[in-house]
Amino acid sequence: MSTKDFIEKDYYKVLGVPQDATEAEIKKAYRKLAREYHPDANKGNAKAEERFKEISEANDILGDAKKRKEYDEARSLFGSGGFRAGPGAGGAGSFNFDLGDLFGGGQGGGQGGGQAGAGGFGGGIGDVFGGLFNRGGGTGGARTQPRRGQDIESEVTLSFTEAIEGATVPLRMSSQQACKACSGTGDKNGTPRVCPTCVGTGQVARGSGGGFSLTDPCPDCKGRGLIAENPCDICKGSGRAKSSRTMQVRIPAGVSDGQRIRLRGKGAPGERGGPAGDLYVVVHVGSHPVFGRKDDNLTVTVPVTYPEAALGGDIRVPTLGGPPVTLKLPPGTPNGRTMRARGKGAVRKDGSRGDLLVTVEVSVPKDLPGKARDALEAYREATADEDPRAELFQAAKGA
């Protein structure tokens, strides 16, 4: 499909929707028509097949917000009823050329093309259509644009305490940067020539679909738009060389194992004035001999004696990086009970802290000195009539 036919075609009419139709209305209209004219439902019907292609083409443009915007702008600029201005139409606000002259019959918009009359458009037409379709391979095509640098991913291992409190760590990374030997030109003499295949654009067309041409990076210049006649010995003509660097990275407090941190603009540098990429740091956290972690809370298991569990009392509990806290143990505390020390956990994003979850573990001594054994024997005699398993057996019989 030619550029002219593409813009003249009323895709809104094809789908039977108004120009201000919503995305949902366009999608609904497309689905209804696609079911009606689908080739599987109209075997051998050439007209239905052609209609289905037309419907799909319209949905490809109107169903994509960016393509639809550019399509609307193009139709608004030239109108939808034709492109050739009438006789004497070179006055204010009009064009005195045919659209075919503007695009040079697909030759790429070089020096040809009529001049706009007063109040018309003296240039910039390529900018209107640049994102919608490719104008061919002539010298009037846009030069290769600035290119964003690549993203880099690196890993760092922190101690448990560093992850909770935050730390500044050295991070060594490698990335492709402008070759210093040839100043990024790829040529020994610093004077590469324009690629004849893509004429310096860095892009080549690879067929069309939906009324617009698709492009790929030029295979001859690898998308650079330039070719080195005397390739640099270091970068072999690519203009890029591997470089290592070390930077200090601040890891925020409260990071968890496996978390991925994004540092904007700290990746590989861009090309031709483009912005740098991003650096992604994957954090690995070591274990701690005493503390564990559950979301924003820290965990610790604290042993207590049987008398402490039975009679209750105050127990001291260690905290990470701070003084111990005292918790009140209620009388009759069972083994495995969890208590909470508020504000003694990991740092949250808002700066507050989670809690320290304290699990009680009743310690059973293996060896008892004589006095302690005598006291325990006396306790057993005093509670001989108590059977803590009586209810268990009763429940087992009744089940």
Coordinates of C-alpha atoms in Angstrom, one line a residue:
M1 CA 0.0 0.0 0.0
S2 CA 1.3 3.4 -0.9
T3 CA 1.7 6.2 1.6
K4 CA -1.0 8.2 -0.2
D5 CA -3.5 5.3 -0.2
F6 CA -2.7 4.6 3.4
I7 CA -3.5 8.1 4.6
E8 CA -6.6 8.4 2.4
K9 CA -8.1 5.2 3.7
D10 CA -10.7 5.9 6.4
Y11 CA -10.1 3.2 9.0
Y12 CA -12.8 4.6 11.2
K13 CA -15.3 3.9 8.4
V14 CA -13.8 0.4 7.9
L15 CA -14.7 -0.5 11.5
G16 CA -17.9 1.5 11.6
V17 CA -16.9 3.7 14.5
P18 CA -16.8 7.5 15.0
Q19 CA -13.4 9.3 15.0
D20 CA -13.7 9.9 18.8
A21 CA -14.4 6.3 19.5
T22 CA -12.9 4.9 22.7
E23 CA -10.4 2.1 22.8
A24 CA -13.1 -0.3 24.1
E25 CA -15.5 0.7 21.3
I26 CA -12.8 0.1 18.7
K27 CA -12.0 -3.3 20.2
K28 CA -15.7 -4.3 20.3
A29 CA -16.3 -3.3 16.7
Y30 CA -13.2 -5.2 15.5
R31 CA -14.2 -8.4 17.3
K32 CA -17.7 -8.3 15.9
L33 CA -16.5 -7.7 12.3
A34 CA -13.7 -10.2 12.6
R35 CA -16.1 -13.0 13.6
E36 CA -18.4 -12.1 10.7
Y37 CA -15.7 -12.0 8.0
H38 CA -13.2 -14.5 9.3
P39 CA -12.0 -16.8 6.5
D40 CA -12.9 -19.9 8.5
A41 CA -16.5 -18.8 8.5
N42 CA -16.4 -17.8 4.8
K43 CA -14.5 -20.5 3.0
G44 CA -14.0 -19.7 -0.7
N45 CA -15.4 -16.2 -0.3
A46 CA -12.7 -13.9 -1.7
K47 CA -14.6 -10.8 -0.9
A48 CA -15.0 -11.8 2.7
E49 CA -11.3 -12.6 2.9
E50 CA -10.4 -9.2 1.5
R51 CA -12.8 -7.5 3.9
F52 CA -11.2 -9.4 6.8
K53 CA -7.7 -8.1 5.8
E54 CA -9.1 -4.6 5.6
I55 CA -10.6 -4.9 9.1
S56 CA -7.4 -6.3 10.5
E57 CA -5.4 -3.5 9.0
A58 CA -7.8 -0.9 10.5
N59 CA -7.5 -2.5 13.9
D60 CA -3.7 -2.6 13.7
I61 CA -3.7 1.2 13.4
L62 CA -6.6 2.3 15.5
G63 CA -6.0 -0.4 18.2
D64 CA -2.5 1.1 18.8
A65 CA -2.6 4.4 20.6
K66 CA 0.6 5.7 19.1
K67 CA -0.2 4.6 15.5
R68 CA -3.7 6.0 15.9
K69 CA -2.4 9.4 17.1
E70 CA 0.0 9.7 14.1
Y71 CA -2.7 8.5 11.7
D72 CA -5.1 11.2 13.0
E73 CA -2.4 13.9 12.8
A74 CA -1.6 12.9 9.2
R75 CA -5.2 13.0 8.1
S76 CA -5.7 16.3 10.0
L77 CA -2.7 17.8 8.2
F78 CA -3.7 16.7 4.6
G79 CA -7.4 16.1 5.0
S80 CA -9.2 12.8 4.2
G81 CA -10.7 13.7 0.8
G82 CA -7.6 13.7 -1.4
F83 CA -4.1 15.2 -1.5
R84 CA -3.8 17.2 -4.7
A85 CA -4.6 20.9 -4.3
G86 CA -6.8 22.5 -6.9
P87 CA -5.7 25.0 -9.5
G88 CA -4.3 28.2 -8.1
A89 CA -4.2 26.7 -4.6
G90 CA -0.9 28.1 -3.8
G91 CA -2.3 30.8 -1.6
A92 CA -2.2 31.2 2.2
G93 CA -2.6 28.0 4.1
S94 CA -2.4 25.7 1.1
F95 CA 0.0 23.5 -0.9
N96 CA 0.8 23.7 -4.6
F97 CA 2.1 20.2 -5.0
D98 CA 0.9 16.6 -5.2
L99 CA 1.5 14.3 -2.3
G100 CA 3.5 12.1 -4.7
D101 CA 5.9 15.0 -5.2
L102 CA 6.4 15.3 -1.5
F103 CA 7.4 11.6 -1.1
G104 CA 9.3 11.5 -4.3
G105 CA 7.6 8.2 -5.5
G106 CA 9.3 6.4 -2.6
Q107 CA 12.8 7.7 -3.4
G108 CA 13.3 9.1 0.0
G109 CA 12.4 12.8 0.1
G110 CA 15.6 14.3 -1.3
Q111 CA 15.6 17.8 -2.8
G112 CA 12.4 17.2 -4.8
G113 CA 8.9 18.3 -3.7
G114 CA 6.9 21.4 -4.2
Q115 CA 7.2 24.5 -2.0
A116 CA 4.5 25.4 0.4
G117 CA 2.6 28.6 -0.2
A118 CA 2.4 31.4 2.4
G119 CA 1.3 30.0 5.7
G120 CA 2.0 26.4 4.5
F121 CA 4.6 23.9 5.7
G122 CA 8.2 24.6 4.8
G123 CA 9.8 21.4 6.0
G124 CA 9.3 19.1 9.0
I125 CA 6.9 16.8 7.0
G126 CA 9.2 13.9 7.7
D127 CA 8.8 14.5 11.4
V128 CA 5.0 14.1 11.1
F129 CA 5.3 10.7 9.4
G130 CA 8.6 9.5 10.7
G131 CA 7.0 7.3 13.4
L132 CA 4.2 6.1 11.2
F133 CA 6.0 4.8 8.1
N134 CA 9.4 4.7 6.5
R135 CA 10.0 7.1 3.5
G136 CA 12.5 5.0 1.8
G137 CA 16.3 4.9 1.6
G138 CA 17.1 8.4 0.1
T139 CA 19.5 10.9 1.6
G140 CA 16.7 12.8 3.1
G141 CA 16.1 10.2 5.8
A142 CA 16.8 11.1 9.4
R143 CA 20.3 10.4 10.7
T144 CA 20.7 7.8 13.4
Q145 CA 19.3 9.1 16.6
P146 CA 21.1 9.2 20.0
R147 CA 21.1 5.8 21.6
R148 CA 20.5 5.0 25.2
G149 CA 23.2 3.0 27.0
Q150 CA 22.7 -0.6 27.9
D151 CA 21.4 -1.6 31.3
I152 CA 23.9 -3.4 33.5
E153 CA 23.1 -6.0 36.2
S154 CA 25.5 -6.8 39.0
E155 CA 25.4 -8.7 42.3
V156 CA 26.5 -7.8 45.8
T157 CA 26.6 -9.9 49.0
L158 CA 25.8 -8.2 52.4
S159 CA 26.0 -9.4 55.9
F160 CA 22.7 -9.8 57.8
T161 CA 23.4 -6.7 59.8
E162 CA 24.4 -4.6 56.7
A163 CA 21.1 -5.5 55.0
I164 CA 19.1 -4.4 58.0
E165 CA 21.0 -1.2 58.7
G166 CA 22.1 -0.3 55.1
A167 CA 25.7 -0.1 53.8
T168 CA 27.9 1.6 51.2
V169 CA 29.8 -1.1 49.2
P170 CA 32.3 -1.0 46.3
L171 CA 30.8 -2.5 43.1
R172 CA 33.0 -3.5 40.2
M173 CA 31.3 -3.8 36.8
S174 CA 32.1 -4.1 33.1
S175 CA 30.3 -2.5 30.2
Q176 CA 30.8 -1.4 26.6
Q177 CA 31.9 2.2 26.4
A178 CA 33.2 4.5 23.7
C179 CA 36.6 3.2 22.6
K180 CA 39.3 5.6 23.9
A181 CA 41.8 4.7 21.1
C182 CA 39.6 5.9 18.3
S183 CA 37.4 8.3 20.3
G184 CA 34.4 6.1 19.6
T185 CA 34.6 6.5 15.8
G186 CA 35.8 2.9 15.1
D187 CA 38.3 4.2 12.6
K188 CA 42.1 4.5 13.2
N189 CA 42.2 8.0 11.7
G190 CA 39.0 9.0 13.4
T191 CA 37.2 9.6 10.0
P192 CA 34.7 6.9 9.3
R193 CA 32.5 7.1 6.2
V194 CA 28.8 7.1 5.9
C195 CA 27.4 3.6 5.4
P196 CA 26.2 3.3 1.8
T197 CA 23.6 0.7 2.6
C198 CA 21.5 2.8 5.0
V199 CA 22.9 6.2 3.9
G200 CA 23.8 7.0 7.5
T201 CA 20.4 6.3 9.0
G202 CA 21.5 3.1 10.7
Q203 CA 18.2 1.5 9.7
V204 CA 17.0 -0.5 6.7
A205 CA 13.4 -1.4 5.7
R206 CA 12.2 -5.0 5.9
G207 CA 8.9 -5.0 4.2
S208 CA 5.6 -3.5 5.2
G209 CA 2.5 -4.3 7.1
G210 CA -0.6 -2.3 8.1
G211 CA 0.4 0.5 5.7
F212 CA 3.8 1.3 7.1
S213 CA 7.3 0.0 6.6
L214 CA 9.2 -1.8 9.4
T215 CA 12.8 -1.2 9.9
D216 CA 15.8 -3.2 11.4
P217 CA 19.3 -2.1 12.3
C218 CA 21.5 -2.0 9.2
P219 CA 23.5 -5.2 9.1
D220 CA 26.5 -3.6 7.4
C221 CA 27.1 -0.9 10.0
K222 CA 25.4 -2.6 12.9
G223 CA 23.0 0.4 13.3
R224 CA 25.8 3.0 13.7
G225 CA 25.3 4.7 10.3
L226 CA 29.1 4.8 9.8
I227 CA 31.7 2.3 8.5
A228 CA 35.3 2.4 9.4
E229 CA 37.6 2.0 6.4
N230 CA 40.6 1.6 8.7
P231 CA 39.2 -0.3 11.6
C232 CA 40.6 0.5 15.1
D233 CA 42.9 -2.3 16.4
I234 CA 41.3 -2.1 19.8
C235 CA 37.5 -2.1 19.0
K236 CA 37.8 -3.7 15.6
G237 CA 35.7 -0.9 14.0
S238 CA 32.8 -1.1 16.4
G239 CA 33.6 2.2 18.2
R240 CA 32.9 0.4 21.5
A241 CA 35.3 -1.3 23.9
K242 CA 34.9 -3.2 27.1
S243 CA 35.7 -1.2 30.2
S244 CA 35.8 -2.0 33.9
R245 CA 35.1 0.5 36.7
T246 CA 34.5 0.5 40.4
M247 CA 31.9 2.6 42.0
Q248 CA 30.6 3.1 45.6
V249 CA 26.9 2.1 45.8
R250 CA 24.7 2.9 48.7
I251 CA 22.4 0.0 49.6
P252 CA 19.4 1.2 51.5
A253 CA 18.5 -0.1 55.0
G254 CA 16.0 -3.0 55.1
V255 CA 16.8 -4.7 51.8
S256 CA 16.0 -8.4 51.6
D257 CA 17.7 -11.4 50.1
G258 CA 17.2 -11.5 46.3
Q259 CA 15.9 -7.9 46.1
R260 CA 16.8 -6.0 42.8
I261 CA 17.7 -2.4 43.2
R262 CA 17.6 0.0 40.3
L263 CA 20.0 2.9 40.0
R264 CA 19.0 5.2 37.2
G265 CA 21.7 6.5 34.8
K266 CA 24.4 4.3 36.4
G267 CA 24.6 1.8 33.6
A268 CA 26.6 1.9 30.4
P269 CA 27.0 5.3 28.8
G270 CA 24.9 6.2 25.8
E271 CA 26.0 6.7 22.2
R272 CA 25.9 9.9 20.2
G273 CA 24.8 11.9 23.2
G274 CA 22.2 9.5 24.4
P275 CA 21.4 8.9 28.1
A276 CA 23.2 6.3 30.1
G277 CA 21.4 3.0 30.9
D278 CA 20.4 1.9 34.4
L279 CA 22.3 -0.3 36.9
Y280 CA 20.4 -3.1 38.5
V281 CA 22.0 -4.5 41.7
V282 CA 20.8 -7.9 42.9
V283 CA 21.4 -8.2 46.7
H284 CA 22.3 -11.4 48.4
V285 CA 22.1 -11.5 52.2
G286 CA 24.1 -13.8 54.5
S287 CA 22.6 -15.6 57.5
H288 CA 22.9 -14.6 61.2
P289 CA 23.7 -17.1 64.0
V290 CA 21.0 -15.6 66.3
F291 CA 18.5 -13.6 64.3
G292 CA 16.2 -14.4 61.4
R293 CA 13.8 -12.3 59.3
K294 CA 10.2 -12.5 58.4
D295 CA 9.1 -9.6 56.1
D296 CA 9.9 -6.4 58.1
N297 CA 10.2 -8.3 61.4
L298 CA 13.2 -9.9 62.9
T299 CA 12.9 -13.2 64.8
V300 CA 14.9 -14.7 67.7
T301 CA 14.4 -17.8 69.9
V302 CA 15.1 -17.2 73.6
P303 CA 15.5 -20.2 76.0
V304 CA 13.9 -19.9 79.5
T305 CA 14.0 -22.1 82.5
Y306 CA 11.1 -24.2 83.6
P307 CA 10.6 -22.1 86.8
E308 CA 10.6 -18.9 84.6
A309 CA 8.0 -20.4 82.3
A310 CA 5.9 -21.7 85.2
L311 CA 6.2 -18.7 87.5
G312 CA 6.7 -15.9 85.1
G313 CA 9.1 -13.0 85.4
D314 CA 11.3 -10.6 83.4
I315 CA 13.7 -11.9 80.8
R316 CA 16.3 -10.0 78.8
V317 CA 16.3 -10.4 75.1
P318 CA 19.1 -9.4 72.7
T319 CA 18.4 -7.0 69.8
L320 CA 20.3 -6.5 66.5
G321 CA 22.9 -3.8 66.9
G322 CA 21.3 -2.3 70.1
P323 CA 21.0 -2.9 73.8
P324 CA 18.9 -5.8 75.1
V325 CA 15.3 -5.2 75.9
T326 CA 13.3 -6.7 78.9
L327 CA 10.1 -8.6 78.3
K328 CA 7.6 -9.7 81.0
L329 CA 7.0 -13.4 80.8
P330 CA 3.5 -14.3 82.0
P331 CA 3.1 -17.2 84.5
G332 CA 2.4 -20.5 82.8
T333 CA 4.0 -19.5 79.5
P334 CA 4.0 -22.6 77.2
N335 CA 6.9 -23.7 75.0
G336 CA 6.8 -22.0 71.6
R337 CA 4.9 -18.9 72.6
T338 CA 5.8 -15.8 70.6
M339 CA 6.1 -12.3 72.2
R340 CA 6.7 -9.0 70.5
A341 CA 9.3 -6.3 71.1
R342 CA 7.9 -3.4 69.0
G343 CA 10.2 -1.2 66.8
K344 CA 13.2 -3.6 67.1
G345 CA 12.9 -5.1 63.6
A346 CA 14.0 -4.2 60.1
V347 CA 13.8 -0.7 58.6
R348 CA 10.8 -0.1 56.4
K349 CA 10.7 2.2 53.3
D350 CA 9.1 5.0 55.3
G351 CA 11.9 4.9 57.9
S352 CA 9.9 3.1 60.6
R353 CA 10.9 -0.3 61.9
G354 CA 9.2 -3.7 62.2
D355 CA 9.1 -5.7 65.4
L356 CA 11.3 -8.3 67.0
L357 CA 9.3 -11.6 67.3
V358 CA 10.6 -13.5 70.4
T359 CA 9.8 -17.2 70.5
V360 CA 10.1 -18.8 74.0
E361 CA 11.8 -22.2 74.2
V362 CA 11.6 -23.9 77.6
S363 CA 15.0 -25.3 78.4
V364 CA 15.1 -28.8 79.9
P365 CA 18.3 -29.5 81.8
K366 CA 20.1 -32.8 81.1
D367 CA 22.0 -32.9 84.4
L368 CA 20.7 -31.6 87.7
P369 CA 22.8 -30.8 90.8
G370 CA 21.7 -32.5 94.0
K371 CA 19.7 -29.5 95.4
A372 CA 17.9 -28.8 92.2
R373 CA 17.1 -32.5 91.8
D374 CA 15.7 -32.7 95.3
A375 CA 13.5 -29.7 94.7
L376 CA 12.2 -31.2 91.5
E377 CA 11.5 -34.5 93.1
A378 CA 9.5 -32.7 95.8
Y379 CA 7.6 -30.9 93.1
R380 CA 6.7 -34.2 91.4
E381 CA 5.4 -35.6 94.7
A382 CA 3.3 -32.5 95.3
T383 CA 1.7 -32.8 91.9
A384 CA 1.4 -36.6 91.7
D385 CA -2.4 -36.4 91.5
E386 CA -2.3 -34.2 88.4
D387 CA -2.4 -35.9 85.0
P388 CA -1.9 -33.5 82.1
R389 CA -2.7 -36.3 79.6
A390 CA -6.1 -37.2 81.1
E391 CA -8.0 -35.0 78.7
L392 CA -6.0 -36.2 75.8
F393 CA -7.0 -39.9 76.4
Q394 CA -10.6 -38.9 77.1
A395 CA -10.8 -37.0 73.8
A396 CA -9.2 -40.0 72.0
K397 CA -11.9 -42.4 73.2
G398 CA -14.7 -40.1 72.2
A399 CA -13.5 -39.6 68.7

